[in-house]
Short mmCIF file of C-alpha atoms and ligand atoms in Angstrom, two decimals:
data_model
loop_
_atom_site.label_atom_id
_atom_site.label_comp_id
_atom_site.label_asym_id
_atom_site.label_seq_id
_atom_site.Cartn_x
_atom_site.Cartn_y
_atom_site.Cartn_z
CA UNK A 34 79.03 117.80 152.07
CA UNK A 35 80.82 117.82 155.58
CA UNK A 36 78.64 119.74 157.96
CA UNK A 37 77.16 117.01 160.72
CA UNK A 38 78.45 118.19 163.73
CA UNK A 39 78.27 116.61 167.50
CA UNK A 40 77.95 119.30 169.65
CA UNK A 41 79.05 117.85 173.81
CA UNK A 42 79.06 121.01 175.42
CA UNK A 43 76.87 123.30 177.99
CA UNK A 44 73.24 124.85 177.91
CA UNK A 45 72.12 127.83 180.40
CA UNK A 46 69.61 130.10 180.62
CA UNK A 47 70.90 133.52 181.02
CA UNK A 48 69.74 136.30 183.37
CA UNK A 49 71.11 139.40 180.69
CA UNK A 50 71.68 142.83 183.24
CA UNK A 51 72.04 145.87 181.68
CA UNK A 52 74.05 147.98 183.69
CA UNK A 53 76.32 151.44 183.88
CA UNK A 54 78.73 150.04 185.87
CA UNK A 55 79.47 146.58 188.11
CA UNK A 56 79.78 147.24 191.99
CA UNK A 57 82.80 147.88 193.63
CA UNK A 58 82.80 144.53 197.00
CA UNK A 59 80.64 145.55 199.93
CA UNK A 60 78.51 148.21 197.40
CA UNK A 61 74.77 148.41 196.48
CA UNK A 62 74.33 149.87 193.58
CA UNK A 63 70.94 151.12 192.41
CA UNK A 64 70.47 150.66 188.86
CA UNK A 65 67.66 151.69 186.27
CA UNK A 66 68.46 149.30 183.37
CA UNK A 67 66.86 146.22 182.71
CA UNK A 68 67.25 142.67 183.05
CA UNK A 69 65.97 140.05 180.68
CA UNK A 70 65.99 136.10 180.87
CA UNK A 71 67.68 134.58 177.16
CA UNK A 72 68.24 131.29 176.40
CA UNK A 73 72.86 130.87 176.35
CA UNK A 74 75.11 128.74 177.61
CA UNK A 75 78.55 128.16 175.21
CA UNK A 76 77.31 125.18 174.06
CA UNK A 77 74.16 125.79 172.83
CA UNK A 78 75.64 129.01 171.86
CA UNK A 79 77.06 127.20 168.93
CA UNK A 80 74.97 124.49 168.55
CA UNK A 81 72.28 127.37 167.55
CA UNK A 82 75.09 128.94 165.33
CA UNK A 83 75.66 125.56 163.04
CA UNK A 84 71.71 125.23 162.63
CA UNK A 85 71.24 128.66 161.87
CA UNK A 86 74.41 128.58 159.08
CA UNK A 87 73.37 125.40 157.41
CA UNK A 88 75.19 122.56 159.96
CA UNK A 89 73.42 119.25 160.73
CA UNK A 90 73.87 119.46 164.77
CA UNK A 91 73.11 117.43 167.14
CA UNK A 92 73.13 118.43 170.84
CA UNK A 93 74.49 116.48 173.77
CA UNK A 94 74.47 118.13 176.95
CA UNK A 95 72.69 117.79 180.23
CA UNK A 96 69.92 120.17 181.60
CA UNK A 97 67.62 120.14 184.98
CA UNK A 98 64.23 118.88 185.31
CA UNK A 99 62.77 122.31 185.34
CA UNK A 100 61.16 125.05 183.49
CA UNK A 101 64.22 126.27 182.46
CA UNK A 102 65.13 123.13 180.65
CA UNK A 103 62.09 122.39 179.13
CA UNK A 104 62.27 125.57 177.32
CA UNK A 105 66.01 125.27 175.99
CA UNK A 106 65.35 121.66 175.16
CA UNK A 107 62.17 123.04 173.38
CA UNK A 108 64.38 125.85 171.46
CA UNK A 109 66.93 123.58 170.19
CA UNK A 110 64.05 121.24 168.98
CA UNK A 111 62.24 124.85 167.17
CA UNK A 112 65.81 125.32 165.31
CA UNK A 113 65.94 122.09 163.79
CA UNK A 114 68.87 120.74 166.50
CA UNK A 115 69.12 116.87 167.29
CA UNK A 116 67.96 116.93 171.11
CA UNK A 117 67.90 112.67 171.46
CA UNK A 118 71.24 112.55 173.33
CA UNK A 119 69.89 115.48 175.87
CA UNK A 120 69.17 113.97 179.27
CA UNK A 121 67.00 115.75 182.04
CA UNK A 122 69.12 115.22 185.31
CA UNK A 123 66.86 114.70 188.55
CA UNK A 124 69.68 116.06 190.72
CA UNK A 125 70.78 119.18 189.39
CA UNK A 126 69.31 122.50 188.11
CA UNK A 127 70.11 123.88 184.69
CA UNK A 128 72.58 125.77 184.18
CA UNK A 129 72.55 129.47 184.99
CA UNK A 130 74.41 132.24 183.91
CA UNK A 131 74.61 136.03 185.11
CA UNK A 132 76.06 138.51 182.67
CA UNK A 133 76.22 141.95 183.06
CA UNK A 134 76.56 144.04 180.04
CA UNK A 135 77.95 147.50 180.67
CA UNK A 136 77.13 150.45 177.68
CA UNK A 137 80.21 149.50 175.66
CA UNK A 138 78.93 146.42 175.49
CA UNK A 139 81.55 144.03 176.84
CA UNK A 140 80.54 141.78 179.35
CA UNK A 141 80.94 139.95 182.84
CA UNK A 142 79.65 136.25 183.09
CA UNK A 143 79.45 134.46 186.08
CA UNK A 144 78.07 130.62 185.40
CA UNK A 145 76.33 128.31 187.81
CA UNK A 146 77.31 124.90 185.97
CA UNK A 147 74.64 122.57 187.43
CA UNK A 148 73.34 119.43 185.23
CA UNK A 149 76.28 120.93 182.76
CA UNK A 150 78.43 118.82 184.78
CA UNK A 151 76.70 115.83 185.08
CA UNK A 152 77.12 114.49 181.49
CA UNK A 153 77.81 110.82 181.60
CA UNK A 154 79.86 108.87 179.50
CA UNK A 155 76.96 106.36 178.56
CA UNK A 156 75.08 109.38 176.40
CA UNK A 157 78.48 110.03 174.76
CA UNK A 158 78.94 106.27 173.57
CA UNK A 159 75.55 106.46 172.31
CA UNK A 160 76.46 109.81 170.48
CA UNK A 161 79.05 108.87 168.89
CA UNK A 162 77.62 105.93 167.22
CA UNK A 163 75.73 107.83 165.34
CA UNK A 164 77.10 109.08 161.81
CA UNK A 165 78.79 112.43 162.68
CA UNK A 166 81.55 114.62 160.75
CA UNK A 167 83.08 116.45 163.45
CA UNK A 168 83.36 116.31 167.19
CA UNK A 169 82.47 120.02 168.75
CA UNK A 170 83.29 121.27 172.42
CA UNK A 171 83.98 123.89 175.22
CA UNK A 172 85.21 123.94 178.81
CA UNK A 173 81.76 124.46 180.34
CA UNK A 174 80.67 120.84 181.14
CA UNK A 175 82.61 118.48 183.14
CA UNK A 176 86.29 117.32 182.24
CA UNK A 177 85.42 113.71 182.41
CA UNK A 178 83.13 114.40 179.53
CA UNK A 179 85.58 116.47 177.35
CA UNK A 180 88.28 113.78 177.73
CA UNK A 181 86.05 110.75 176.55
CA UNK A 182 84.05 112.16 173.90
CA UNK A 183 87.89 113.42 172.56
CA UNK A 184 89.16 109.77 172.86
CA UNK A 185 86.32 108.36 171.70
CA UNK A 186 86.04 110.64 168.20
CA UNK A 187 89.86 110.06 168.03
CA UNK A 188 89.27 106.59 167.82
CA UNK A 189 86.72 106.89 165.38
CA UNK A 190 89.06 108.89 163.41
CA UNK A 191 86.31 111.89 163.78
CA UNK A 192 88.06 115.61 163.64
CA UNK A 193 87.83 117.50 167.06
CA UNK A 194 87.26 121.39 166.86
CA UNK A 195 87.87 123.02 170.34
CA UNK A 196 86.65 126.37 171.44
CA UNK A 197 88.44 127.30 174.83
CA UNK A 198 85.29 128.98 175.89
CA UNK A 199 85.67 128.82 179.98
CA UNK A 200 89.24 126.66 180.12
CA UNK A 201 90.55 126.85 183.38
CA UNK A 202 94.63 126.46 183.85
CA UNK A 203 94.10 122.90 185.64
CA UNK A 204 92.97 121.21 182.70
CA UNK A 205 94.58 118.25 181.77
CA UNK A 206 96.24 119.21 177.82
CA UNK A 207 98.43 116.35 177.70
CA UNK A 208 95.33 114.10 178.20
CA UNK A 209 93.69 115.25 174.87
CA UNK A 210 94.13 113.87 171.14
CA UNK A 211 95.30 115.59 168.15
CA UNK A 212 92.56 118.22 167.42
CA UNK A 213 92.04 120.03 163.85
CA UNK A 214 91.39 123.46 165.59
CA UNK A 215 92.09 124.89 169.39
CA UNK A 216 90.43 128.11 169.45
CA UNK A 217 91.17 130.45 172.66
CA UNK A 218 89.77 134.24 173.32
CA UNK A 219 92.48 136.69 174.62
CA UNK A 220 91.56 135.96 177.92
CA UNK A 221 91.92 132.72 177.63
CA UNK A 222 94.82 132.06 175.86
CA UNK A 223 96.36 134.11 178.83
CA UNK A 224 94.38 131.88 181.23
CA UNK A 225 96.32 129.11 179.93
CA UNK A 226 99.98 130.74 178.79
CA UNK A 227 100.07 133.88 181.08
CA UNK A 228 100.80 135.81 177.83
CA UNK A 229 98.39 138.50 176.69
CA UNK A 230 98.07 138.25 172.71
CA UNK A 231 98.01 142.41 172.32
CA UNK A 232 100.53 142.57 169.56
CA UNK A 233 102.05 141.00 166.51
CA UNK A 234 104.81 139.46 168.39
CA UNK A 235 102.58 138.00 171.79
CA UNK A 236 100.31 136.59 169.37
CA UNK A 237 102.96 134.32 167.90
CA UNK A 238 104.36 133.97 171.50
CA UNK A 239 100.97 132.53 172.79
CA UNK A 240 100.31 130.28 169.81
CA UNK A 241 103.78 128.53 170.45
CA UNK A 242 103.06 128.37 173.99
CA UNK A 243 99.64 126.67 173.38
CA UNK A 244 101.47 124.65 170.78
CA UNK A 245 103.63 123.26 173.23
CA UNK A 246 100.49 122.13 175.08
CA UNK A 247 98.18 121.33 172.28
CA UNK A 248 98.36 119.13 169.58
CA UNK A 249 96.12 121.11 167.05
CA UNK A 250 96.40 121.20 163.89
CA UNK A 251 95.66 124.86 163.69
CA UNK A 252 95.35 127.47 166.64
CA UNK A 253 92.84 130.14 166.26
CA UNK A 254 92.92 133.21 168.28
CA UNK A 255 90.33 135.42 168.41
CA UNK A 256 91.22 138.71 169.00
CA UNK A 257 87.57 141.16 169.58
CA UNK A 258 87.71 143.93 167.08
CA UNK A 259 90.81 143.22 165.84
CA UNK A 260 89.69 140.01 163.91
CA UNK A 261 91.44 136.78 164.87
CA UNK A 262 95.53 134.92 164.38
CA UNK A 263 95.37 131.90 162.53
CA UNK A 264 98.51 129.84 163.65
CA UNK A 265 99.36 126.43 161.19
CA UNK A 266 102.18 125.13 163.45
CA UNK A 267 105.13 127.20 161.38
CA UNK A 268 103.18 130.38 160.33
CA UNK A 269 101.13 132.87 161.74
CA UNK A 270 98.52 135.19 159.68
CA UNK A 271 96.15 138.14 161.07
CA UNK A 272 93.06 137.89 159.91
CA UNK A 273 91.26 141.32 160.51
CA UNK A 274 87.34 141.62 161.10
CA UNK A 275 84.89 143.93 159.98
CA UNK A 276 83.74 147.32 161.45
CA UNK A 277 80.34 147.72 163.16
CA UNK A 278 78.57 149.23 166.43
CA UNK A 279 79.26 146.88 169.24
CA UNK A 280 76.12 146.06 171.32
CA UNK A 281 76.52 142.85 172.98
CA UNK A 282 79.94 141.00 172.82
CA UNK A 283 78.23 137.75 174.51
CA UNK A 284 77.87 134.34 172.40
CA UNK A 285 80.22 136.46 169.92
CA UNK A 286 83.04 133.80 170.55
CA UNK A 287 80.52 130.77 170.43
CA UNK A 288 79.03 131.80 167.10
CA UNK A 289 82.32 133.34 165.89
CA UNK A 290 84.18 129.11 166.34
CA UNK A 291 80.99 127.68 165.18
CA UNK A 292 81.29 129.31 161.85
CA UNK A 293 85.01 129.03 161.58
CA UNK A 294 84.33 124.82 161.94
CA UNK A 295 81.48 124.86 159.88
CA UNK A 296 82.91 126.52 157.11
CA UNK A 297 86.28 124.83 157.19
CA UNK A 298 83.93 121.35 157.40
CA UNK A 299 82.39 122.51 153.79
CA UNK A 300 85.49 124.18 152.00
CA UNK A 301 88.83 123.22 154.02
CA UNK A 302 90.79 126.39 153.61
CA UNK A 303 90.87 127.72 157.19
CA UNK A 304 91.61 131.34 155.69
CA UNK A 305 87.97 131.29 153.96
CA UNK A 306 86.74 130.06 156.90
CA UNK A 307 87.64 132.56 159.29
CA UNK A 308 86.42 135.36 157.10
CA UNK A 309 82.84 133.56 157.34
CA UNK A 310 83.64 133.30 160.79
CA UNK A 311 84.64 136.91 161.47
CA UNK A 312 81.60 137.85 159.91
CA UNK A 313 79.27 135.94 161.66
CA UNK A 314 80.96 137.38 164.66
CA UNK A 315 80.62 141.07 163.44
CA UNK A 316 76.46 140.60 162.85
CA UNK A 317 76.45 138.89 166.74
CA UNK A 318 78.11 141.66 168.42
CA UNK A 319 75.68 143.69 166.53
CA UNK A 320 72.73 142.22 168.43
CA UNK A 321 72.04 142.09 172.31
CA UNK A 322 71.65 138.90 173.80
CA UNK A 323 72.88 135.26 173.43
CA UNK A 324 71.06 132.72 171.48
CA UNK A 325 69.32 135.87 169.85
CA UNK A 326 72.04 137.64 168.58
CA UNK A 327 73.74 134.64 166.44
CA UNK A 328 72.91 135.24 162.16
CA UNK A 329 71.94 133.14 159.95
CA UNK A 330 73.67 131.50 156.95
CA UNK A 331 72.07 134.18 154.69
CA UNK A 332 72.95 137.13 156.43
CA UNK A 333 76.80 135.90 156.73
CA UNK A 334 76.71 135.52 153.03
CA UNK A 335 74.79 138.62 152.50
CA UNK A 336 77.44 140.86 154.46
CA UNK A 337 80.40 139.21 153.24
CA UNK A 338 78.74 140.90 150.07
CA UNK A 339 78.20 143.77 151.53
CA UNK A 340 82.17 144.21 152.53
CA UNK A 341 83.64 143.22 149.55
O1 LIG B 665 79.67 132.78 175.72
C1 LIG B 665 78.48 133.34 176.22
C2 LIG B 665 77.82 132.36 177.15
O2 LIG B 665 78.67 132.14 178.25
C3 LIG B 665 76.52 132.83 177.73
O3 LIG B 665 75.41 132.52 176.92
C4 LIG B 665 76.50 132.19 179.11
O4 LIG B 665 75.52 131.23 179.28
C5 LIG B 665 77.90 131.60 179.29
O5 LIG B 665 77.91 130.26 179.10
#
């Protein structure tokens, strides 16, 4: 079975406020909600997501010498993730996130990269010797990184899955390989076209735009509640999610590209496996937090029941 995945992406620790509403510049705002410290970063997001849905992952990214890394290092080692390739930079803190979660439950992240961006290509090489099924990343860590672990997979004739988790407009597209999936949020697929996917028609309009851009091939669009576009390079297909209470929309999108790779690794029908991946999705959004919200492989398959 196809489901050993290389993970090069970031790892944070999160500092989760809950809040009624985010200030307005030059305001203090007294608030009585509560703040909480949870282990995130996009990355790890998903590298906690394939463990937890069956995936063989292994984890390269870069984190500080300091509590805060010992901890996620420890984590990922807890949930059965390959830590070898994780170095402990001397320089640089790890990584630190802010997110504010307001009572609807969508959310404001600010990220302080630190040793995110000081992955080197010398843990990648060693990475990628190893026997791996699929090359896995995000925007989080340092370009340099993205670019060589792509060419190096591509070379190795290893499939590369790309969430567009925070993609800036300044990245280099025309510097990447041919990928298997490119998956953008709304909000990022207008970071990178300027189009807004909020109907039928601007969801076909962004996936030629990115198409133009990105050789993938398929382009996955996740849409929030309204379930995700699946774009094959001619043909475009809605692929609505389930309905539940909304909580906490953070590490929705990692978990929610974790499971679409993971199960397209095991069946290949990208349909299939963005209903596993909608679902998993659905159950984080359900939860507050980052890594504690993500489900495991039994409770995907246990509410696709449920829905059907
Ligand atoms: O996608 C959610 C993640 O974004 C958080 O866990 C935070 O660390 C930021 O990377």
């Amino acid at each position: 079975m196809k489901n050993k995945i290389l993970v090069v992406s970031s790892a944070n620790m999160d500092m989760v406020l809950d809040i009624d509403r985010v200030p307005n510049a030059g305001q203090t705002v007294i608030d009585m909600g509560s703040y909480t410290y949870v282990p995130g970063g996009k990355g790890a997001n998903s590298a906690l997501a394939f463990a937890r849905l069956g995936g063989n992952c292994t984890f390269l990214t870069r984190v500080g010498s300091d509590a805060n890394g010992e901890a996620l290092v420890s984590l990922y080692e807890r949930e059965g993730i390959n830590t070898s390739y994780i170095k402990k930079d001397e320089s640089a803190p790890t990584g630190l996130a802010t997110i504010f979660v307001e009572k609807s439950g969508q959310n404001r992240i600010i990220v302080f990269a630190g040793a995110n961006q000081k992955i080197d290509t010398g843990s990648i090489d060693c990475a990628m010797d190893s026997d791996i099924d699929a090359l896995y990343m995000q925007f989080e860590i340092n370009y340099d990184a993205i670019l060589y672990s792509a060419k190096k997979a591509s070379e190795k004739g290893v499939p590369i899955f790309i969430d567009a988790g925070a993609i800036k407009r300044d990245f280099p597209f025309e510097a990447l390989p041919e990928l298997e999936i490119f998956s953008p949020n709304e909000s990022e697929a207008y970071e990178i076209t300027g189009i807004m996917p909020d109907s039928d028609k601007r969801c076909l309009d962004v996936a030629l735009a990115l198409s133009k851009l990105v050789c993938a091939k398929y382009i996955v669009i996740k849409l929030g509640g309204r379930g995700a576009y699946v774009f094959d390079g001619a043909n475009g297909k809605f692929m609505p999610t389930y309905d539940i209470e909304v909580v906490d929309t953070t590490a929705a999108g990692d978990a929610f590209t974790a499971g679409l790779t993971l199960e397209y690794l095991r069946c290949g029908d990208i349909y299939r496996a963005c209903e596993f991946a909608n679902a998993t999705g659905t159950l984080t959004v359900s939860r507050k937090g980052a890594s504690s919200s993500i489900p495991s492989e039994t409770e995907v398959e246990a509410f696709l029941k449920s829905v059907k």
